[in-house]
């Protein structure tokens, strides 16, 4: 089983939108997966979601919490995007856990 954790890397703002200032309109986030049976096997992806503020309830930029922004990210991730993120991390971990078999040079049998 793979356990997933998200983190926020960057926030992009517009100076003004719908009467508010420093409005977050884009979030760069990471998703890190760790194999529960092999904790050394981790993989990450970096993705972006675009947000829009249409007015109403607003939290000033300086008062935002990571939990609040993560909730926005979770709400903006489409099922298709989630599938792509999950598959990417699963594939990276699978490659890390699969032994690479390299061809070996052998001495010639007739020497």
GROMACS .gro file of C-alpha atoms in nm:
model
  111
    1UNK     CA    1   0.000   0.000   0.000
    2UNK     CA    2   0.122   0.349  -0.078
    3UNK     CA    3   0.059   0.636   0.163
    4UNK     CA    4   0.027   0.982   0.007
    5UNK     CA    5   0.105   1.322   0.157
    6UNK     CA    6   0.060   1.661  -0.009
    7UNK     CA    7   0.258   1.975   0.055
    8UNK     CA    8   0.248   2.330  -0.075
    9UNK     CA    9   0.553   2.462  -0.262
   10UNK     CA   10   0.441   2.800  -0.398
   11UNK     CA   11   0.142   3.031  -0.407
   12UNK     CA   12   0.076   3.266  -0.697
   13UNK     CA   13  -0.141   3.572  -0.641
   14UNK     CA   14  -0.302   3.853  -0.833
   15UNK     CA   15  -0.271   4.199  -0.679
   16UNK     CA   16  -0.649   4.248  -0.698
   17UNK     CA   17  -0.952   4.039  -0.788
   18UNK     CA   18  -1.318   4.109  -0.712
   19UNK     CA   19  -1.232   4.383  -0.462
   20UNK     CA   20  -0.977   4.177  -0.265
   21UNK     CA   21  -0.598   4.204  -0.272
   22UNK     CA   22  -0.330   3.933  -0.295
   23UNK     CA   23  -0.578   3.673  -0.417
   24UNK     CA   24  -0.433   3.323  -0.459
   25UNK     CA   25  -0.501   3.206  -0.814
   26UNK     CA   26  -0.252   2.922  -0.856
   27UNK     CA   27  -0.092   2.669  -0.622
   28UNK     CA   28   0.218   2.459  -0.691
   29UNK     CA   29   0.200   2.147  -0.475
   30UNK     CA   30   0.379   1.818  -0.423
   31UNK     CA   31   0.237   1.473  -0.368
   32UNK     CA   32   0.475   1.225  -0.207
   33UNK     CA   33   0.402   0.855  -0.190
   34UNK     CA   34   0.572   0.609   0.044
   35UNK     CA   35   0.539   0.232   0.015
   36UNK     CA   36   0.420   0.113   0.358
   37UNK     CA   37   0.605  -0.220   0.320
   38UNK     CA   38   0.928  -0.057   0.196
   39UNK     CA   39   0.946   0.289   0.356
   40UNK     CA   40   1.271   0.368   0.173
   41UNK     CA   41   1.073   0.357  -0.154
   42UNK     CA   42   0.931   0.705  -0.200
   43UNK     CA   43   0.838   0.909  -0.502
   44UNK     CA   44   0.702   1.258  -0.561
   45UNK     CA   45   0.531   1.465  -0.824
   46UNK     CA   46   0.491   1.840  -0.856
   47UNK     CA   47   0.165   1.972  -0.994
   48UNK     CA   48  -0.032   2.294  -1.024
   49UNK     CA   49  -0.396   2.383  -0.974
   50UNK     CA   50  -0.561   2.705  -1.084
   51UNK     CA   51  -0.808   2.866  -0.847
   52UNK     CA   52  -1.065   3.139  -0.900
   53UNK     CA   53  -1.218   3.380  -0.653
   54UNK     CA   54  -1.569   3.489  -0.746
   55UNK     CA   55  -1.635   3.703  -0.440
   56UNK     CA   56  -1.781   3.624  -0.101
   57UNK     CA   57  -1.590   3.476   0.193
   58UNK     CA   58  -1.223   3.572   0.177
   59UNK     CA   59  -0.919   3.505   0.395
   60UNK     CA   60  -0.641   3.766   0.364
   61UNK     CA   61  -0.318   3.621   0.227
   62UNK     CA   62  -0.129   3.682   0.551
   63UNK     CA   63  -0.385   3.476   0.745
   64UNK     CA   64  -0.389   3.169   0.519
   65UNK     CA   65  -0.295   2.838   0.675
   66UNK     CA   66  -0.137   2.543   0.500
   67UNK     CA   67  -0.443   2.335   0.591
   68UNK     CA   68  -0.674   2.585   0.421
   69UNK     CA   69  -0.467   2.593   0.101
   70UNK     CA   70  -0.441   2.212   0.101
   71UNK     CA   71  -0.822   2.197   0.122
   72UNK     CA   72  -0.842   2.424  -0.185
   73UNK     CA   73  -0.597   2.198  -0.368
   74UNK     CA   74  -0.795   1.885  -0.281
   75UNK     CA   75  -1.111   2.054  -0.405
   76UNK     CA   76  -0.948   2.158  -0.733
   77UNK     CA   77  -0.794   1.819  -0.822
   78UNK     CA   78  -1.011   1.642  -1.075
   79UNK     CA   79  -1.052   1.263  -1.062
   80UNK     CA   80  -0.847   1.238  -1.384
   81UNK     CA   81  -0.565   1.448  -1.235
   82UNK     CA   82  -0.569   1.234  -0.919
   83UNK     CA   83  -0.543   0.918  -1.129
   84UNK     CA   84  -0.243   1.058  -1.319
   85UNK     CA   85  -0.067   1.166  -0.999
   86UNK     CA   86  -0.129   0.829  -0.832
   87UNK     CA   87  -0.015   0.628  -1.135
   88UNK     CA   88   0.299   0.839  -1.173
   89UNK     CA   89   0.398   0.780  -0.809
   90UNK     CA   90   0.312   0.409  -0.825
   91UNK     CA   91   0.523   0.367  -1.140
   92UNK     CA   92   0.820   0.550  -0.982
   93UNK     CA   93   0.804   0.331  -0.671
   94UNK     CA   94   0.766   0.014  -0.877
   95UNK     CA   95   1.081   0.104  -1.073
   96UNK     CA   96   1.269   0.162  -0.747
   97UNK     CA   97   1.161  -0.175  -0.608
   98UNK     CA   98   1.228  -0.372  -0.926
   99UNK     CA   99   1.578  -0.512  -0.944
  100UNK     CA  100   1.764  -0.400  -1.251
  101UNK     CA  101   1.927  -0.693  -1.424
  102UNK     CA  102   2.228  -0.586  -1.624
  103UNK     CA  103   2.399  -0.810  -1.875
  104UNK     CA  104   2.732  -0.940  -1.752
  105UNK     CA  105   3.044  -0.989  -1.957
  106UNK     CA  106   3.146  -1.353  -1.948
  107UNK     CA  107   3.481  -1.497  -2.043
  108UNK     CA  108   3.469  -1.686  -2.366
  109UNK     CA  109   3.404  -2.054  -2.292
  110UNK     CA  110   3.679  -2.175  -2.527
  111UNK     CA  111   3.960  -1.972  -2.373
   0.00000   0.00000   0.00000
